[in-house]
Coordinates of C-alpha atoms and ligand atoms in Angstrom, one line a residue:
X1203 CA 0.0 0.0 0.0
X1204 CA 1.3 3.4 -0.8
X1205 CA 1.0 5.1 2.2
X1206 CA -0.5 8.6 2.3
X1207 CA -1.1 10.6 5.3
X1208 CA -1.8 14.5 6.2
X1209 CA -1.3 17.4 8.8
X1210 CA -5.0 19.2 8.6
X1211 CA -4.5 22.4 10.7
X1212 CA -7.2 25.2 10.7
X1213 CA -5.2 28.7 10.9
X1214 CA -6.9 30.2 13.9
X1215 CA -3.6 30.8 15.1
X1216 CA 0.2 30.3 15.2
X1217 CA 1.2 26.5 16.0
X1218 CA 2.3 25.1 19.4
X1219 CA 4.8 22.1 19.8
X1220 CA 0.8 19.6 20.4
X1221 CA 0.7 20.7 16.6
X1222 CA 4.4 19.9 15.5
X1223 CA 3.9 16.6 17.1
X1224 CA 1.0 15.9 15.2
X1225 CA 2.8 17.0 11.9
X1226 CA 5.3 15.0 13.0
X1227 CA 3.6 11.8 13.1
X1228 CA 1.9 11.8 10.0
X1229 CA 5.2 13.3 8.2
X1230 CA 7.4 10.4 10.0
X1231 CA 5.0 7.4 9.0
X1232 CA 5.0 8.5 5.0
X1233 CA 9.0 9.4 5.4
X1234 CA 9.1 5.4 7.1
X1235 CA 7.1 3.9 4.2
X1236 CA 8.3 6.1 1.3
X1237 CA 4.5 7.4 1.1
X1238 CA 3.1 10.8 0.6
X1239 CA 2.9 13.6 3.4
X1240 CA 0.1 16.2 2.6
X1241 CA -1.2 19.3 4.1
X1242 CA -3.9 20.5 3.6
X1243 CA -5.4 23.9 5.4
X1244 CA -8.9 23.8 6.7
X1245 CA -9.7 27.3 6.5
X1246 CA -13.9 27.3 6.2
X1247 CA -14.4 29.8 9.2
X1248 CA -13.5 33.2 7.6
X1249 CA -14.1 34.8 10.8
X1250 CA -11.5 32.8 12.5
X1251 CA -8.8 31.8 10.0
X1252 CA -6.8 34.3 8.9
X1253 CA -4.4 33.9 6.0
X1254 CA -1.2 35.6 7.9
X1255 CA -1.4 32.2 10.2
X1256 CA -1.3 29.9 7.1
X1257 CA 1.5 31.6 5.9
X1258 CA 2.9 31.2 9.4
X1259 CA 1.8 27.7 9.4
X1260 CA 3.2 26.6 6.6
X1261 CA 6.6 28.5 7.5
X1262 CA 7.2 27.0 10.4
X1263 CA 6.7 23.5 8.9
X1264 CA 9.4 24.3 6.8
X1265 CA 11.9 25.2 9.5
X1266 CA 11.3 21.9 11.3
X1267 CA 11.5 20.2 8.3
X1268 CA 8.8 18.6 8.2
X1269 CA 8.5 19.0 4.1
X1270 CA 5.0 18.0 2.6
X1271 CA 4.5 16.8 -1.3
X1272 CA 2.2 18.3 -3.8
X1273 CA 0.1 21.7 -2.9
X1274 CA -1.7 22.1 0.3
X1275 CA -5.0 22.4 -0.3
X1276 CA -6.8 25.2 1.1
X1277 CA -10.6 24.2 1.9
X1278 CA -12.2 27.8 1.2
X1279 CA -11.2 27.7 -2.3
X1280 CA -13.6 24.6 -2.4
X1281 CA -16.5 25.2 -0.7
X1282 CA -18.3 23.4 -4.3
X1283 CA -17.3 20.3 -3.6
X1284 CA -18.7 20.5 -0.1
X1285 CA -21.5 21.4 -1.1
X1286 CA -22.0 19.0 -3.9
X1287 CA -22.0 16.4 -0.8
X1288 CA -23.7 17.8 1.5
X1289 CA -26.5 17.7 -1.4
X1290 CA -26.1 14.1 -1.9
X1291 CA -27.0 13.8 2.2
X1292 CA -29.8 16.2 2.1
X1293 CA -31.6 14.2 -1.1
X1294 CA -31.3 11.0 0.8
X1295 CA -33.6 12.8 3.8
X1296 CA -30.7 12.5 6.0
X1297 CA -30.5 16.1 7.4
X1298 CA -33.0 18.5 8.9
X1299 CA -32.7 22.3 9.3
X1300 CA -32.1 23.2 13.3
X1301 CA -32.9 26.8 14.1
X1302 CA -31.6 26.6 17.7
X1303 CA -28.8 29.6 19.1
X1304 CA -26.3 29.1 20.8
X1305 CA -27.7 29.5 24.0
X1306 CA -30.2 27.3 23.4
X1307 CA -28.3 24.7 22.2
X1308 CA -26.0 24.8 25.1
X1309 CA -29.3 24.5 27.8
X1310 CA -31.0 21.9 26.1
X1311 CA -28.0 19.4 25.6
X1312 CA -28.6 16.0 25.4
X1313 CA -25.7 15.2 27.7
X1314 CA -22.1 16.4 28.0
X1315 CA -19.8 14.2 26.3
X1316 CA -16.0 14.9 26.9
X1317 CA -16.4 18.7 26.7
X1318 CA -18.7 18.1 23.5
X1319 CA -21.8 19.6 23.5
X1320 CA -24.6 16.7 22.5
X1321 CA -27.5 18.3 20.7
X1322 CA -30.8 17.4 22.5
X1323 CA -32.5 16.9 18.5
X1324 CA -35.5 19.8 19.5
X1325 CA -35.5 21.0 15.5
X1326 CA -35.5 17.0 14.6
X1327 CA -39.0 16.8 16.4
X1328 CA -40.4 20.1 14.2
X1329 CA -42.6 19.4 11.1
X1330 CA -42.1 20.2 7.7
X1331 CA -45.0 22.4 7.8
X1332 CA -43.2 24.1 10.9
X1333 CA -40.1 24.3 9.3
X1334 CA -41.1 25.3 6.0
X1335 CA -42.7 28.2 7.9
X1336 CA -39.6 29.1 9.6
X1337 CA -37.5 29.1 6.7
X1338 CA -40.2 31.5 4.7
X1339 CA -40.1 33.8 7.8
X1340 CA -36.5 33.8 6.8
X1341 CA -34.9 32.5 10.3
X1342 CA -31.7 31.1 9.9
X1343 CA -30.6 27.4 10.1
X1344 CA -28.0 25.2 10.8
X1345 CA -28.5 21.3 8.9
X1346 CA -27.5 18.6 11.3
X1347 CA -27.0 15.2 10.3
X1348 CA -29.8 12.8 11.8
X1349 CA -27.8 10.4 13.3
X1350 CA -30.3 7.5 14.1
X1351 CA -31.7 7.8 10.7
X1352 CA -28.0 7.6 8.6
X1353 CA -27.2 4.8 11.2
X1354 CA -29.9 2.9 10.2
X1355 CA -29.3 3.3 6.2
X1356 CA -25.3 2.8 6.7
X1357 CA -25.8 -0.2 8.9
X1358 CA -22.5 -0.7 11.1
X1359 CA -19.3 0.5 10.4
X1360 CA -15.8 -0.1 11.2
X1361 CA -12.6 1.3 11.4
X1362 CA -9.2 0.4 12.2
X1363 CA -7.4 2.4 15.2
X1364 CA -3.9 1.7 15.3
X1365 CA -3.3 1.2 18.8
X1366 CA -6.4 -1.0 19.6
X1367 CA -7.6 -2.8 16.4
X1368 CA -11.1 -2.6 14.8
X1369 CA -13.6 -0.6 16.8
X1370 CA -17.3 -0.4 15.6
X1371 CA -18.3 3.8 14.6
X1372 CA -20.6 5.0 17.3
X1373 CA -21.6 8.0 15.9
X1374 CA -24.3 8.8 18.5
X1375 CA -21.1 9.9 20.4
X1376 CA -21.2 13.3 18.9
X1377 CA -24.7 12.9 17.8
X1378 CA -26.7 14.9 15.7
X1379 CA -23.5 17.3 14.5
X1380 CA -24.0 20.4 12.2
X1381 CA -23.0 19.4 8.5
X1382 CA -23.7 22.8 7.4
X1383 CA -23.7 26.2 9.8
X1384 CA -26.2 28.8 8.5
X1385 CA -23.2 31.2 7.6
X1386 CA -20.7 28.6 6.4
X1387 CA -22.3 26.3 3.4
X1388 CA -20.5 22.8 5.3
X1389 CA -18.5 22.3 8.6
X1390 CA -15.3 20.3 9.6
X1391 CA -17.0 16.7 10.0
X1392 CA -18.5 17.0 5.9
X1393 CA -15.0 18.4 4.6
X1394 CA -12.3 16.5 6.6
X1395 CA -14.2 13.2 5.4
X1396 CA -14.5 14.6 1.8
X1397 CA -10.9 15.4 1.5
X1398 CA -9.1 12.6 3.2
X1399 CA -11.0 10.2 0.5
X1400 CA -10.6 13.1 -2.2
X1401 CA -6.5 13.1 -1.5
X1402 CA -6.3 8.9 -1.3
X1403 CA -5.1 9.6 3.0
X1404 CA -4.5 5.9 3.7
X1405 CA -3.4 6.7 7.4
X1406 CA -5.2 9.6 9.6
X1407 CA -2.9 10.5 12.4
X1408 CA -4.0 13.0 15.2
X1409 CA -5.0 14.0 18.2
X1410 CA -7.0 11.6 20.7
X1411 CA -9.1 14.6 20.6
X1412 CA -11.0 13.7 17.8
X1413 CA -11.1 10.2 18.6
X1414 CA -15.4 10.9 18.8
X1415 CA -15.4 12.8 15.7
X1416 CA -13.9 9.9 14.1
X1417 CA -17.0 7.7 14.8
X1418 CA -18.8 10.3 13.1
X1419 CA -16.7 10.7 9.9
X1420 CA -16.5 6.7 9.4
X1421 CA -20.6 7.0 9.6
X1422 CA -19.9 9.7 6.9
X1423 CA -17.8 7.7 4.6
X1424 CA -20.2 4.8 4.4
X1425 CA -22.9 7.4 3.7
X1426 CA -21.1 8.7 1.1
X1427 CA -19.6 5.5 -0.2
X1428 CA -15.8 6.4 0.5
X1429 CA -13.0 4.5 1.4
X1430 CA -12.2 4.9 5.6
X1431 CA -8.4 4.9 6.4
X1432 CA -6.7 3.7 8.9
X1433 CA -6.6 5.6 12.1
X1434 CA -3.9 6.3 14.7
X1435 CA -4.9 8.9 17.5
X1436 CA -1.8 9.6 19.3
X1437 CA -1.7 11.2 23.0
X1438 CA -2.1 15.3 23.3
X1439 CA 1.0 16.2 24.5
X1440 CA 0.5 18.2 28.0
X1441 CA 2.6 20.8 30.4
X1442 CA 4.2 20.5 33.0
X1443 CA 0.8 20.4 35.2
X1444 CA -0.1 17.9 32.6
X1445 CA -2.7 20.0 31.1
X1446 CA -2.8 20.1 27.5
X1447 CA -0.9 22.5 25.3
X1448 CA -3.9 24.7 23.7
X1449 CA -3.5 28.0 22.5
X1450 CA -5.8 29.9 24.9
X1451 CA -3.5 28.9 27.6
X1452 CA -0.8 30.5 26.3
X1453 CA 1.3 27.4 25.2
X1454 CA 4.5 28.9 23.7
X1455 CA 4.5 29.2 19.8
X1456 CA 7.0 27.4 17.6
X1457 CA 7.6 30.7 16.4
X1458 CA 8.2 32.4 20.0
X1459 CA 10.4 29.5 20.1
X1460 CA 12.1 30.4 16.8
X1461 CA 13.2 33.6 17.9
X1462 CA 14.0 32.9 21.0
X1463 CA 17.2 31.1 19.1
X1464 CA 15.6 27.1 19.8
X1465 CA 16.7 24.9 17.4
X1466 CA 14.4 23.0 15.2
X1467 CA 16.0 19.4 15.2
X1468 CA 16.5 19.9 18.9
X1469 CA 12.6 20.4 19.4
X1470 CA 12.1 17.5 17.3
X1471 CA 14.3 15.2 19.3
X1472 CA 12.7 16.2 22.5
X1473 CA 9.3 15.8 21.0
X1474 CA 10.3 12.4 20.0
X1475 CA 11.9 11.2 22.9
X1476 CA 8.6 12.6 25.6
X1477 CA 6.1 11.4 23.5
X1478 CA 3.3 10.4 25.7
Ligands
LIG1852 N1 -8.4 21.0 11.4 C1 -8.5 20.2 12.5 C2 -7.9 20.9 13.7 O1 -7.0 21.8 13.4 C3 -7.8 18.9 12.5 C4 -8.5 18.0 11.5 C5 -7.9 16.6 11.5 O2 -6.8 16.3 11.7 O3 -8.7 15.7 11.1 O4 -8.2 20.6 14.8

């Protein structure tokens, strides 16, 4: 098997070391199977990607040396294709609009999952009359996938996590998740799975973060009739208080890093060597 794999990062922001980690594993498994390393930009929230950090991104890739193949692919220059599937869903009956905010989304939730917010389905229960209505009064709308009902066409799915074997997709983890927000035309789950088959990824390799999503993009790919690669989550890395690097808390930047004089290969070794 020629082995493909990808870094996916979203430029919200600069990246931390928990990002050149993930790089690194997917850039280390093609390098170790003469495959393909890909990145590919997932930049479908104008409001909170910003092109200065892809340019950042994709510069400090370079000075670790982590060196991709081919053109990144930047997912707002293909907002189309998204659409295209998203349309394929919708036809088969296997979305419905939700008009909940925020707020109300957050004090009706099913049940908290991990830090994910479970939507409790109140816009699945509305009838087409009702929502038809809505729509004409010109309200806008999210389209969430309706889980039960794509579980019961798809059947079961599986998918192969590195670490532990086959697991069976449980997409009622995440639940009902947006597919489309009312002021971006798709969302993560619909591109990520649309672009990892659309690119050949053999081997998805990130953060155990998205270990629930995953349930939810295998249910995705079986919708959709494309191939599911194989998975390997890895572990997030964490600070010294064992909290997890994350932007908001400040975790330095590769680039803070950078000019403070650190050295690339040396952050690679040490990333190597504490790998959790
Ligand atoms: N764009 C996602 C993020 O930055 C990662 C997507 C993925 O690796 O599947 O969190």
């Amino acid at each position: 098997m020629h082995v493909v794999t990808r870094f996916a990062p979203s430029p919200t922001g600069y990246l931390h070391l928990g990002h050149a980690f993930s790089a690194y594993a997917g850039w280390a498994k093609a390098r170790a199977n003469g495959g393909t390393f890909l990145v590919r930009l997932e930049d479908i929230d104008a409001t909170r990607c910003k092109p200065n950090y892809a340019n950042a991104i994709l510069e400090d890739l370079r000075w670790l040396g982590l060196h991709w193949d081919g053109a990144v692919r930047v997912q707002s220059a293909h907002l189309d294709d998204y659409t295209a599937a998203l349309n394929r869903l919708e036809e088969r009956g296997l979305l419905y609009p939700c008009f909940c905010s925020r707020s109300e989304i957050m004090q009706a939730q099913a049940a908290p999952h991990g830090g994910e917010v479970i939507y409790s389905g109140t816009c699945k229960a509305l009838s087409a009359a009702e929502r038809a209505a809505r729509i004409a009064e010109g309200r806008k709308y999210a389209r969430r996938l309706d889980v039960s009902r794509a579980v019961r066409e798809a059947g079961v799915s599986r998918f192969s996590e590195e670490s532990t074997g086959w697991l069976e997709a449980v997409p009622q983890r995440l639940g009902d998740v947006v597919l489309a927000r009312h002021d971006i035309p798709t969302s993560y789950h619909l591109c990520v799975v649309h672009d990892d088959a659309l690119q050949g990824v053999t081997h998805v390799t990130r953060g155990e973060d998205l270990l629930a999503a995953t349930h939810t993009h295998v249910l995705l790919q079986t919708l959709l009739g494309l191939p599911t690669p194989i998975y390997a989550h890895h572990k997030l890395l964490t600070d010294n208080n064992g909290k997890r690097l994350a932007k908001r808390d400040g975790a330095p930047t590769l680039r803070a890093m950078r000019l403070a004089g650190e050295d690339a290969i040396t952050i690679l070794k040490q990333l190597t060597e504490s790998a959790p």
